[in-house]
Amino acid sequence: MTTPAPAPLDLNNIQGDILSGLPKKTQFYVFFDITDVAKFRKDLNKFIPLIKTVAGVLKDRDDIADHKKKKLPGLIPLTGVNISFSHQGFIKLGIDDSSLAANGDQDPFKIGQKQDAITNLGDPKKSDGTPDWDAHFLQDLHGLILISGESHASIQKKKLEIELVFGVNTPFPSIKEIISIQGDVRPGDESGHEHFGFLDGISNPVVNGFDTVINPGPKLVDPGVLLTGHPGDVAQTTRAAWATDGSFLAFRYLFQQVPEFDDFLTKNPIAKDGNGKALTPVQGSDLLGARMVGRWKSGAPIDVSPFQDDPALAKDPKRNNDFAFAGEINSQLRCPFAAHVRKTNPRNDLEAPPPGINPIPIEGRRIMRRGVQFGPEVTAEEKHAAKTQHGRGLLFACYQSSLVNGFQFLQQSWANNTNFPPFETQPEAPGLDPLIGQGVRAMSGLDPLAEQKVLSMPAFIIPRGGEYFFSPSLKGLKSTIASAA
């Protein structure tokens, strides 16, 4: 049965990164505090025209496609700007954001990620009980400005333009920059791949009524899973009018221990594949990495190609997301229970449970992942020493209409839960998500011929900051957050 299309979305009212992703080769994440409320709300009127909407992003992507089709040289100069606010930011502005905190005083948006990191996310903490984060993220952050573009020169120019709007570096600024972090898409053949080398961003949700290309894979999600005030938003009926067409942005400052990750793979190669074929050490290390992630570095899913990479599969959008761990409720042969891809999108593990157990829909848990890599490529010295000497990782961002059902749930109840997925009855526990799971890191199923064998591992991704923000609609910014011009 065809899912009926929801009411049309106002693509000129929704900030562009949410549904479309701001096109980028490079990006600034500018975290700021508001220092002069009255002036900020006036300055915001001058800033709003700089915001790139979904409609604007779609036009940019058409222009990029046309540029490539004509085989024109270089990249089209373009930038995209979005803005979002924390709960502390709304308090500073004197704006009632209570309709955003659907879960009351313990809503993650209201308590902020600094507290949530300890209470629910499981981040390492210091002796004083605060998360072991970069100092910039231990203070209150009022807002975040995203600046995306095709070159460093373009985003730097746009950043200066924004600073001028808010009077930065003048006697009367309305904001203070707390920290700016620059991210860059990785160079050459590594473009689209995160620092461990795996192709990223393949399995974002397809939105009913918005996306026009619908490839085989997970079920469509209603717009309200990502956008407030629409069908699929669990708090749709209680949102304030200004809070519709927005989305919650969960940001994480994640450092990746790439030399250590590569060294772990090298020292723990899988001896034979699931068919009993002997592997070389390099093949065994590649298979280990693929089974930790759930995909080969090319992006090919191991549930479809379990023991050998298939670059052609990885490049085929009609096949590279078309899998469901079907018939594998008690099997780790093709894909370990705790593989990152299976932990964060369990598909049939919940949607097709054993007889007598009701299916658990997961569309409401889906998140729209964005973000960009930061830091340099691994140096020869780091490779030789198998030790990280330069900071690098992922500026992780994801959008959802409910932090409780989205990011927080995926981290706490799935990635950090050694017994998830829940319906397998094998003697071995699945273990933590080997990439983002917080706690004592170990997982079973890595050796396809010895599924019960548990392999312990160090932390390969270290959180060093984060916050929860809300990205309002253009109408919300104009009607409620900015002052009357």
Tab-separated table of C-alpha atoms in Angstrom:
chain	number	residue	atom	x	y	z
A	1	MET	CA	0.000	0.000	0.000
A	2	THR	CA	1.360	3.406	-0.956
A	3	THR	CA	1.934	5.791	1.936
A	4	PRO	CA	-0.145	8.935	1.370
A	5	ALA	CA	1.879	12.083	0.835
A	6	PRO	CA	1.610	14.601	3.686
A	7	ALA	CA	0.698	18.245	3.209
A	8	PRO	CA	3.321	20.152	1.168
A	9	LEU	CA	6.200	21.622	3.162
A	10	ASP	CA	7.063	25.313	2.977
A	11	LEU	CA	10.621	24.914	1.749
A	12	ASN	CA	11.218	28.676	1.996
A	13	ASN	CA	10.519	28.509	5.741
A	14	ILE	CA	12.804	25.615	6.750
A	15	GLN	CA	16.530	26.074	7.323
A	16	GLY	CA	18.451	24.327	4.596
A	17	ASP	CA	20.724	21.972	6.506
A	18	ILE	CA	17.807	20.045	8.019
A	19	LEU	CA	16.304	18.295	5.003
A	20	SER	CA	18.820	18.930	2.244
A	21	GLY	CA	22.221	19.391	3.850
A	22	LEU	CA	24.131	22.584	3.090
A	23	PRO	CA	26.485	21.837	0.161
A	24	LYS	CA	30.051	22.072	1.403
A	25	LYS	CA	33.691	21.347	0.944
A	26	THR	CA	34.435	23.264	4.128
A	27	GLN	CA	32.400	24.569	7.062
A	28	PHE	CA	32.604	26.755	10.154
A	29	TYR	CA	30.781	25.871	13.360
A	30	VAL	CA	30.641	29.188	15.208
A	31	PHE	CA	29.474	28.853	18.829
A	32	PHE	CA	28.464	32.133	20.424
A	33	ASP	CA	26.999	33.841	23.465
A	34	ILE	CA	24.577	36.763	23.293
A	35	THR	CA	26.024	39.795	25.057
A	36	ASP	CA	23.417	42.478	24.251
A	37	VAL	CA	19.904	41.080	23.975
A	38	ALA	CA	18.147	44.152	22.574
A	39	LYS	CA	20.828	44.761	19.971
A	40	PHE	CA	21.033	41.066	19.047
A	41	ARG	CA	17.315	40.889	18.340
A	42	LYS	CA	17.631	43.947	16.084
A	43	ASP	CA	20.761	42.623	14.400
A	44	LEU	CA	18.967	39.342	13.753
A	45	ASN	CA	16.714	41.146	11.276
A	46	LYS	CA	19.803	41.892	9.179
A	47	PHE	CA	21.088	38.338	9.569
A	48	ILE	CA	17.913	36.483	8.551
A	49	PRO	CA	18.271	37.302	4.796
A	50	LEU	CA	21.640	35.501	4.872
A	51	ILE	CA	20.038	32.185	5.915
A	52	LYS	CA	19.947	29.470	3.269
A	53	THR	CA	16.570	27.695	3.235
A	54	VAL	CA	15.758	24.244	1.894
A	55	ALA	CA	14.508	25.913	-1.299
A	56	GLY	CA	17.832	27.729	-1.583
A	57	VAL	CA	19.800	24.512	-1.084
A	58	LEU	CA	17.796	22.704	-3.766
A	59	LYS	CA	18.601	25.529	-6.189
A	60	ASP	CA	22.280	25.327	-5.256
A	61	ARG	CA	22.277	21.590	-5.891
A	62	ASP	CA	20.623	22.090	-9.303
A	63	ASP	CA	23.308	24.656	-10.168
A	64	ILE	CA	26.058	22.251	-9.052
A	65	ALA	CA	24.553	19.443	-11.150
A	66	ASP	CA	24.340	21.725	-14.186
A	67	HIS	CA	27.954	22.821	-13.661
A	68	LYS	CA	29.099	19.181	-13.613
A	69	LYS	CA	26.929	18.266	-16.602
A	70	LYS	CA	28.561	21.002	-18.664
A	71	LYS	CA	31.978	19.797	-17.425
A	72	LEU	CA	32.919	23.310	-16.398
A	73	PRO	CA	36.169	23.737	-14.473
A	74	GLY	CA	36.448	24.328	-10.724
A	75	LEU	CA	33.649	24.676	-8.193
A	76	ILE	CA	30.734	27.102	-8.127
A	77	PRO	CA	31.360	29.790	-5.485
A	78	LEU	CA	28.591	29.363	-2.930
A	79	THR	CA	27.913	29.636	0.777
A	80	GLY	CA	25.132	28.531	3.082
A	81	VAL	CA	24.331	29.923	6.527
A	82	ASN	CA	22.030	28.515	9.248
A	83	ILE	CA	21.492	29.436	12.908
A	84	SER	CA	20.238	27.597	15.990
A	85	PHE	CA	19.781	28.311	19.707
A	86	SER	CA	20.216	26.391	22.950
A	87	HIS	CA	17.770	26.482	25.846
A	88	GLN	CA	20.184	28.831	27.625
A	89	GLY	CA	20.101	31.038	24.550
A	90	PHE	CA	16.320	31.286	24.668
A	91	ILE	CA	16.502	32.066	28.403
A	92	LYS	CA	18.963	34.871	27.639
A	93	LEU	CA	16.603	36.225	24.985
A	94	GLY	CA	13.606	36.038	27.335
A	95	ILE	CA	11.728	33.732	24.952
A	96	ASP	CA	9.333	31.097	26.272
A	97	ASP	CA	10.607	27.847	24.740
A	98	SER	CA	8.550	25.546	26.979
A	99	SER	CA	6.778	23.955	23.990
A	100	LEU	CA	10.184	22.672	22.852
A	101	ALA	CA	10.729	20.714	26.081
A	102	ALA	CA	8.055	18.074	25.559
A	103	ASN	CA	9.447	15.979	28.415
A	104	GLY	CA	9.386	18.746	31.001
A	105	ASP	CA	12.245	19.543	33.347
A	106	GLN	CA	14.241	16.449	32.354
A	107	ASP	CA	13.950	17.074	28.626
A	108	PRO	CA	17.474	16.893	27.135
A	109	PHE	CA	17.007	20.229	25.375
A	110	LYS	CA	16.162	21.875	28.699
A	111	ILE	CA	18.920	20.293	30.799
A	112	GLY	CA	21.507	20.683	28.063
A	113	GLN	CA	24.070	18.198	26.830
A	114	LYS	CA	26.637	19.046	29.500
A	115	GLN	CA	24.349	17.397	32.074
A	116	ASP	CA	22.905	14.834	29.687
A	117	ALA	CA	26.422	13.627	28.828
A	118	ILE	CA	26.800	12.390	32.399
A	119	THR	CA	23.200	11.421	33.153
A	120	ASN	CA	22.327	9.583	29.950
A	121	LEU	CA	25.026	9.569	27.275
A	122	GLY	CA	27.756	7.927	29.342
A	123	ASP	CA	30.597	10.319	28.457
A	124	PRO	CA	33.771	10.019	30.543
A	125	LYS	CA	33.741	12.468	33.449
A	126	LYS	CA	36.255	14.337	35.549
A	127	SER	CA	36.654	14.164	39.323
A	128	ASP	CA	34.330	17.154	39.750
A	129	GLY	CA	31.502	15.278	38.001
A	130	THR	CA	31.561	17.308	34.788
A	131	PRO	CA	32.191	15.638	31.442
A	132	ASP	CA	35.817	15.363	30.346
A	133	TRP	CA	35.322	17.949	27.627
A	134	ASP	CA	37.119	20.876	26.082
A	135	ALA	CA	36.656	23.898	28.387
A	136	HIS	CA	34.718	25.852	25.743
A	137	PHE	CA	31.870	23.342	25.972
A	138	LEU	CA	31.711	23.372	29.768
A	139	GLN	CA	30.274	26.894	29.711
A	140	ASP	CA	26.821	27.892	28.557
A	141	LEU	CA	26.552	28.271	24.793
A	142	HIS	CA	23.682	30.390	23.509
A	143	GLY	CA	23.777	29.584	19.836
A	144	LEU	CA	25.467	28.086	16.820
A	145	ILE	CA	25.979	29.566	13.357
A	146	LEU	CA	26.833	27.177	10.519
A	147	ILE	CA	28.732	28.602	7.556
A	148	SER	CA	29.252	26.237	4.641
A	149	GLY	CA	30.922	26.767	1.315
A	150	GLU	CA	33.118	25.483	-1.481
A	151	SER	CA	36.347	27.118	-0.296
A	152	HIS	CA	38.084	28.544	2.751
A	153	ALA	CA	38.033	31.986	1.141
A	154	SER	CA	34.248	31.878	0.660
A	155	ILE	CA	33.388	30.882	4.225
A	156	GLN	CA	35.931	33.278	5.707
A	157	LYS	CA	34.394	36.146	3.721
A	158	LYS	CA	30.893	35.129	4.851
A	159	LYS	CA	32.061	34.872	8.470
A	160	LEU	CA	33.401	38.450	8.313
A	161	GLU	CA	30.064	39.584	6.846
A	162	ILE	CA	28.190	37.942	9.739
A	163	GLU	CA	30.562	39.449	12.309
A	164	LEU	CA	29.817	42.862	10.815
A	165	VAL	CA	26.069	42.255	11.200
A	166	PHE	CA	26.479	41.504	14.921
A	167	GLY	CA	29.090	44.198	15.562
A	168	VAL	CA	31.867	41.758	16.450
A	169	ASN	CA	35.222	43.557	16.958
A	170	THR	CA	33.429	46.861	17.487
A	171	PRO	CA	32.723	48.690	20.771
A	172	PHE	CA	29.101	47.457	20.661
A	173	PRO	CA	28.895	43.764	19.742
A	174	SER	CA	25.715	41.794	20.322
A	175	ILE	CA	27.442	38.397	20.374
A	176	LYS	CA	30.721	36.973	21.619
A	177	GLU	CA	32.360	34.116	19.779
A	178	ILE	CA	33.155	31.293	22.215
A	179	ILE	CA	34.858	29.001	19.721
A	180	SER	CA	34.878	28.506	15.965
A	181	ILE	CA	35.773	25.071	14.609
A	182	GLN	CA	36.525	24.519	10.952
A	183	GLY	CA	35.734	21.248	9.267
A	184	ASP	CA	36.761	20.069	5.833
A	185	VAL	CA	35.655	17.296	3.536
A	186	ARG	CA	38.612	14.927	3.209
A	187	PRO	CA	40.750	15.255	0.058
A	188	GLY	CA	40.772	13.253	-3.163
A	189	ASP	CA	39.471	9.696	-3.084
A	190	GLU	CA	38.718	10.056	0.642
A	191	SER	CA	36.001	12.655	-0.044
A	192	GLY	CA	32.816	11.454	1.669
A	193	HIS	CA	34.777	9.131	3.957
A	194	GLU	CA	35.263	9.749	7.660
A	195	HIS	CA	38.771	9.587	9.186
A	196	PHE	CA	38.716	5.819	9.805
A	197	GLY	CA	38.246	5.532	6.047
A	198	PHE	CA	34.606	4.423	5.786
A	199	LEU	CA	32.151	6.062	3.396
A	200	ASP	CA	29.643	7.989	5.495
A	201	GLY	CA	26.097	9.333	5.169
A	202	ILE	CA	24.647	6.513	3.051
A	203	SER	CA	21.597	5.676	5.142
A	204	ASN	CA	19.934	8.961	6.031
A	205	PRO	CA	16.135	8.706	6.210
A	206	VAL	CA	14.008	9.313	3.134
A	207	VAL	CA	11.274	11.848	3.913
A	208	ASN	CA	7.728	11.201	2.696
A	209	GLY	CA	6.501	14.125	0.603
A	210	PHE	CA	9.936	15.724	0.257
A	211	ASP	CA	12.380	13.319	-1.309
A	212	THR	CA	11.713	12.612	-4.972
A	213	VAL	CA	14.201	9.762	-5.402
A	214	ILE	CA	13.144	6.772	-3.294
A	215	ASN	CA	15.551	3.854	-3.466
A	216	PRO	CA	15.024	0.423	-1.883
A	217	GLY	CA	15.820	0.390	1.818
A	218	PRO	CA	14.299	1.382	5.155
A	219	LYS	CA	10.764	2.707	5.307
A	220	LEU	CA	10.024	6.342	4.556
A	221	VAL	CA	9.650	8.635	7.543
A	222	ASP	CA	6.992	11.277	8.032
A	223	PRO	CA	8.246	14.885	7.926
A	224	GLY	CA	7.442	15.262	11.632
A	225	VAL	CA	10.151	12.773	12.604
A	226	LEU	CA	12.580	15.542	11.653
A	227	LEU	CA	10.465	18.726	11.650
A	228	THR	CA	8.487	20.076	14.572
A	229	GLY	CA	4.766	20.618	14.155
A	230	HIS	CA	4.178	18.008	11.453
A	231	PRO	CA	2.710	14.481	11.451
A	232	GLY	CA	5.289	12.251	13.065
A	233	ASP	CA	6.279	14.844	15.687
A	234	VAL	CA	5.240	13.325	19.031
A	235	ALA	CA	4.555	16.818	20.393
A	236	GLN	CA	2.872	18.168	17.253
A	237	THR	CA	-0.269	19.387	19.007
A	238	THR	CA	1.549	21.275	21.768
A	239	ARG	CA	4.152	23.194	19.768
A	240	ALA	CA	3.923	26.971	19.873
A	241	ALA	CA	3.182	28.469	16.455
A	242	TRP	CA	6.687	29.962	16.181
A	243	ALA	CA	8.247	26.562	16.932
A	244	THR	CA	6.858	24.730	13.875
A	245	ASP	CA	9.046	23.913	10.864
A	246	GLY	CA	12.097	23.724	13.132
A	247	SER	CA	14.336	20.876	14.218
A	248	PHE	CA	16.569	19.940	17.140
A	249	LEU	CA	20.263	19.818	16.324
A	250	ALA	CA	22.404	17.500	18.430
A	251	PHE	CA	26.072	18.477	18.102
A	252	ARG	CA	29.000	16.302	19.209
A	253	TYR	CA	32.704	17.208	19.080
A	254	LEU	CA	34.185	13.754	18.437
A	255	PHE	CA	37.903	13.012	18.302
A	256	GLN	CA	38.959	9.880	16.423
A	257	GLN	CA	42.007	7.835	17.388
A	258	VAL	CA	42.841	6.809	13.832
A	259	PRO	CA	46.384	5.396	14.251
A	260	GLU	CA	45.206	3.382	17.253
A	261	PHE	CA	42.178	2.101	15.314
A	262	ASP	CA	44.362	1.024	12.394
A	263	ASP	CA	46.838	-0.626	14.790
A	264	PHE	CA	44.009	-2.546	16.474
A	265	LEU	CA	42.860	-3.909	13.115
A	266	THR	CA	46.422	-4.863	12.208
A	267	LYS	CA	46.969	-6.725	15.492
A	268	ASN	CA	43.633	-8.593	15.450
A	269	PRO	CA	43.095	-9.902	11.904
A	270	ILE	CA	40.343	-12.451	11.324
A	271	ALA	CA	41.968	-15.727	10.218
A	272	LYS	CA	39.154	-17.154	8.078
A	273	ASP	CA	35.987	-15.732	6.580
A	274	GLY	CA	32.536	-17.166	7.221
A	275	ASN	CA	33.027	-19.738	4.457
A	276	GLY	CA	36.212	-21.034	6.057
A	277	LYS	CA	38.480	-19.413	3.462
A	278	ALA	CA	41.891	-18.471	4.873
A	279	LEU	CA	42.612	-14.743	4.751
A	280	THR	CA	45.857	-12.832	4.451
A	281	PRO	CA	46.610	-10.519	7.405
A	282	VAL	CA	45.544	-7.490	5.353
A	283	GLN	CA	42.294	-9.173	4.304
A	284	GLY	CA	41.666	-10.245	7.895
A	285	SER	CA	42.185	-6.717	9.192
A	286	ASP	CA	39.907	-5.270	6.523
A	287	LEU	CA	37.199	-7.787	7.419
A	288	LEU	CA	37.538	-6.960	11.122
A	289	GLY	CA	37.021	-3.262	10.422
A	290	ALA	CA	34.062	-3.974	8.171
A	291	ARG	CA	32.434	-6.164	10.836
A	292	MET	CA	32.917	-3.471	13.487
A	293	VAL	CA	31.250	-0.856	11.285
A	294	GLY	CA	28.766	-2.985	9.355
A	295	ARG	CA	30.036	-1.716	6.010
A	296	TRP	CA	33.243	-2.015	4.041
A	297	LYS	CA	35.263	1.163	3.576
A	298	SER	CA	33.682	1.506	0.137
A	299	GLY	CA	30.258	1.734	1.794
A	300	ALA	CA	29.125	-1.728	0.701
A	301	PRO	CA	26.975	-3.299	3.464
A	302	ILE	CA	28.342	-6.527	4.913
A	303	ASP	CA	24.804	-7.879	5.273
A	304	VAL	CA	24.774	-8.078	1.455
A	305	SER	CA	28.477	-8.766	0.826
A	306	PRO	CA	29.654	-10.270	4.112
A	307	PHE	CA	33.184	-11.467	3.421
A	308	GLN	CA	34.497	-9.471	0.478
A	309	ASP	CA	34.236	-5.803	-0.445
A	310	ASP	CA	32.062	-4.965	-3.453
A	311	PRO	CA	32.736	-1.419	-4.722
A	312	ALA	CA	30.088	-1.764	-7.430
A	313	LEU	CA	27.482	-2.546	-4.769
A	314	ALA	CA	28.673	0.444	-2.743
A	315	LYS	CA	28.118	2.791	-5.690
A	316	ASP	CA	24.631	1.467	-6.524
A	317	PRO	CA	22.001	3.500	-4.621
A	318	LYS	CA	19.374	0.893	-5.459
A	319	ARG	CA	21.324	-1.786	-3.570
A	320	ASN	CA	23.661	-0.165	-1.025
A	321	ASN	CA	20.929	0.421	1.544
A	322	ASP	CA	18.618	-2.454	0.623
A	323	PHE	CA	19.166	-4.881	3.492
A	324	ALA	CA	17.369	-5.687	6.730
A	325	PHE	CA	19.354	-8.351	8.652
A	326	ALA	CA	16.562	-10.654	7.479
A	327	GLY	CA	16.436	-14.028	9.206
A	328	GLU	CA	19.416	-13.091	11.374
A	329	ILE	CA	17.716	-12.558	14.737
A	330	ASN	CA	20.074	-15.168	16.238
A	331	SER	CA	22.938	-14.979	13.791
A	332	GLN	CA	26.117	-12.917	13.671
A	333	LEU	CA	27.513	-14.787	10.666
A	334	ARG	CA	26.903	-12.001	8.162
A	335	CYS	CA	26.863	-9.023	10.520
A	336	PRO	CA	27.633	-8.807	14.256
A	337	PHE	CA	24.778	-7.724	16.511
A	338	ALA	CA	26.853	-4.781	17.784
A	339	ALA	CA	28.187	-3.541	14.427
A	340	HIS	CA	27.712	0.231	14.306
A	341	VAL	CA	25.277	0.079	11.376
A	342	ARG	CA	23.157	-2.597	13.079
A	343	LYS	CA	23.190	-0.888	16.480
A	344	THR	CA	22.043	2.480	15.155
A	345	ASN	CA	19.488	1.203	12.628
A	346	PRO	CA	18.485	-2.336	13.672
A	347	ARG	CA	15.908	-2.887	10.937
A	348	ASN	CA	14.478	-6.456	11.209
A	349	ASP	CA	15.991	-6.954	14.663
A	350	LEU	CA	13.035	-4.880	15.885
A	351	GLU	CA	10.679	-4.733	12.896
A	352	ALA	CA	10.504	-8.523	12.386
A	353	PRO	CA	11.002	-10.071	15.850
A	354	PRO	CA	10.473	-13.756	16.719
A	355	PRO	CA	6.902	-15.146	16.744
A	356	GLY	CA	4.813	-13.929	19.643
A	357	ILE	CA	6.596	-10.582	19.911
A	358	ASN	CA	5.015	-7.509	18.388
A	359	PRO	CA	7.096	-5.621	15.814
A	360	ILE	CA	8.655	-2.412	17.067
A	361	PRO	CA	8.592	0.368	14.461
A	362	ILE	CA	11.797	2.360	14.227
A	363	GLU	CA	10.846	5.182	11.838
A	364	GLY	CA	10.369	7.490	14.828
A	365	ARG	CA	13.969	6.843	15.936
A	366	ARG	CA	15.537	8.012	12.682
A	367	ILE	CA	17.835	11.023	12.632
A	368	MET	CA	19.173	13.133	9.759
A	369	ARG	CA	22.952	13.028	10.106
A	370	ARG	CA	25.049	15.940	8.930
A	371	GLY	CA	28.460	17.087	10.125
A	372	VAL	CA	31.933	17.226	8.621
A	373	GLN	CA	35.432	15.958	9.347
A	374	PHE	CA	38.032	18.130	11.056
A	375	GLY	CA	41.772	17.914	11.511
A	376	PRO	CA	44.668	16.821	9.294
A	377	GLU	CA	45.255	13.519	7.575
A	378	VAL	CA	47.274	10.963	9.544
A	379	THR	CA	51.012	11.637	9.252
A	380	ALA	CA	53.733	9.079	8.531
A	381	GLU	CA	55.049	9.596	12.048
A	382	GLU	CA	51.640	8.809	13.563
A	383	LYS	CA	51.317	5.687	11.422
A	384	HIS	CA	54.753	4.492	12.500
A	385	ALA	CA	54.135	5.171	16.209
A	386	ALA	CA	50.491	3.959	16.071
A	387	LYS	CA	49.649	6.935	18.257
A	388	THR	CA	47.566	10.046	17.633
A	389	GLN	CA	49.617	13.246	17.769
A	390	HIS	CA	47.226	15.645	15.994
A	391	GLY	CA	43.559	16.194	16.786
A	392	ARG	CA	41.132	14.984	14.140
A	393	GLY	CA	37.640	13.630	14.059
A	394	LEU	CA	34.054	14.454	13.274
A	395	LEU	CA	31.941	17.533	13.893
A	396	PHE	CA	28.841	15.366	14.289
A	397	ALA	CA	25.436	16.955	13.839
A	398	CYS	CA	22.020	15.393	13.479
A	399	TYR	CA	18.471	16.689	13.237
A	400	GLN	CA	15.245	15.321	14.723
A	401	SER	CA	11.929	16.561	16.127
A	402	SER	CA	12.563	14.736	19.417
A	403	LEU	CA	15.937	14.404	21.114
A	404	VAL	CA	14.396	11.857	23.498
A	405	ASN	CA	13.295	9.607	20.643
A	406	GLY	CA	16.252	10.409	18.398
A	407	PHE	CA	19.880	11.047	19.304
A	408	GLN	CA	19.605	10.522	23.067
A	409	PHE	CA	17.735	7.231	22.647
A	410	LEU	CA	20.110	5.872	20.007
A	411	GLN	CA	23.119	6.617	22.185
A	412	GLN	CA	21.733	5.504	25.552
A	413	SER	CA	19.407	2.627	24.713
A	414	TRP	CA	21.065	1.160	21.644
A	415	ALA	CA	24.771	2.080	21.304
A	416	ASN	CA	25.529	1.932	25.069
A	417	ASN	CA	23.401	-1.168	25.737
A	418	THR	CA	25.464	-4.372	25.750
A	419	ASN	CA	22.281	-6.470	25.390
A	420	PHE	CA	20.916	-4.690	22.308
A	421	PRO	CA	19.481	-5.911	19.961
A	422	PRO	CA	17.086	-7.420	22.502
A	423	PHE	CA	15.513	-10.541	20.982
A	424	GLU	CA	18.592	-12.654	20.219
A	425	THR	CA	18.936	-15.653	22.518
A	426	GLN	CA	22.558	-16.544	21.893
A	427	PRO	CA	24.718	-17.134	24.995
A	428	GLU	CA	26.979	-14.224	24.081
A	429	ALA	CA	25.957	-10.588	24.685
A	430	PRO	CA	26.203	-8.327	21.616
A	431	GLY	CA	28.373	-5.756	23.416
A	432	LEU	CA	28.730	-2.010	22.924
A	433	ASP	CA	28.734	-0.181	19.613
A	434	PRO	CA	32.490	-0.382	18.890
A	435	LEU	CA	32.632	3.186	17.595
A	436	ILE	CA	30.314	5.365	19.690
A	437	GLY	CA	29.370	3.090	22.599
A	438	GLN	CA	30.362	4.481	25.994
A	439	GLY	CA	31.470	2.086	28.746
A	440	VAL	CA	33.588	-1.060	28.909
A	441	ARG	CA	34.194	-1.718	25.248
A	442	ALA	CA	33.868	-5.277	24.036
A	443	MET	CA	31.757	-7.019	21.415
A	444	SER	CA	31.034	-10.521	20.193
A	445	GLY	CA	30.508	-11.751	16.652
A	446	LEU	CA	33.614	-10.248	15.101
A	447	ASP	CA	34.934	-13.676	14.106
A	448	PRO	CA	32.244	-15.170	11.845
A	449	LEU	CA	33.383	-18.719	12.697
A	450	ALA	CA	33.478	-18.054	16.454
A	451	GLU	CA	30.507	-15.792	17.124
A	452	GLN	CA	30.685	-16.237	20.892
A	453	LYS	CA	34.262	-14.985	21.077
A	454	VAL	CA	34.401	-11.547	22.719
A	455	LEU	CA	37.036	-9.014	21.711
A	456	SER	CA	37.849	-6.126	24.053
A	457	MET	CA	38.960	-2.809	22.604
A	458	PRO	CA	39.941	0.701	23.665
A	459	ALA	CA	37.958	3.842	22.936
A	460	PHE	CA	38.462	4.869	19.324
A	461	ILE	CA	36.119	7.893	19.444
A	462	ILE	CA	36.397	10.347	22.323
A	463	PRO	CA	33.694	12.996	22.914
A	464	ARG	CA	35.173	16.373	23.805
A	465	GLY	CA	32.110	18.588	23.721
A	466	GLY	CA	28.567	19.044	22.554
A	467	GLU	CA	25.250	20.787	22.997
A	468	TYR	CA	21.609	20.595	21.963
A	469	PHE	CA	20.226	23.392	19.795
A	470	PHE	CA	16.962	24.244	18.075
A	471	SER	CA	16.975	25.454	14.464
A	472	PRO	CA	13.870	27.624	14.104
A	473	SER	CA	11.939	28.353	10.951
A	474	LEU	CA	12.356	31.654	9.126
A	475	LYS	CA	8.886	32.701	10.305
A	476	GLY	CA	9.795	31.789	13.874
A	477	LEU	CA	12.962	33.858	13.688
A	478	LYS	CA	11.088	36.856	12.269
A	479	SER	CA	7.963	36.689	14.443
A	480	THR	CA	9.383	35.770	17.838
A	481	ILE	CA	13.168	35.724	18.093
A	482	ALA	CA	14.064	38.906	16.213
A	483	SER	CA	12.611	42.208	17.402
A	484	ALA	CA	10.212	44.162	15.269
A	485	ALA	CA	12.265	46.036	12.689
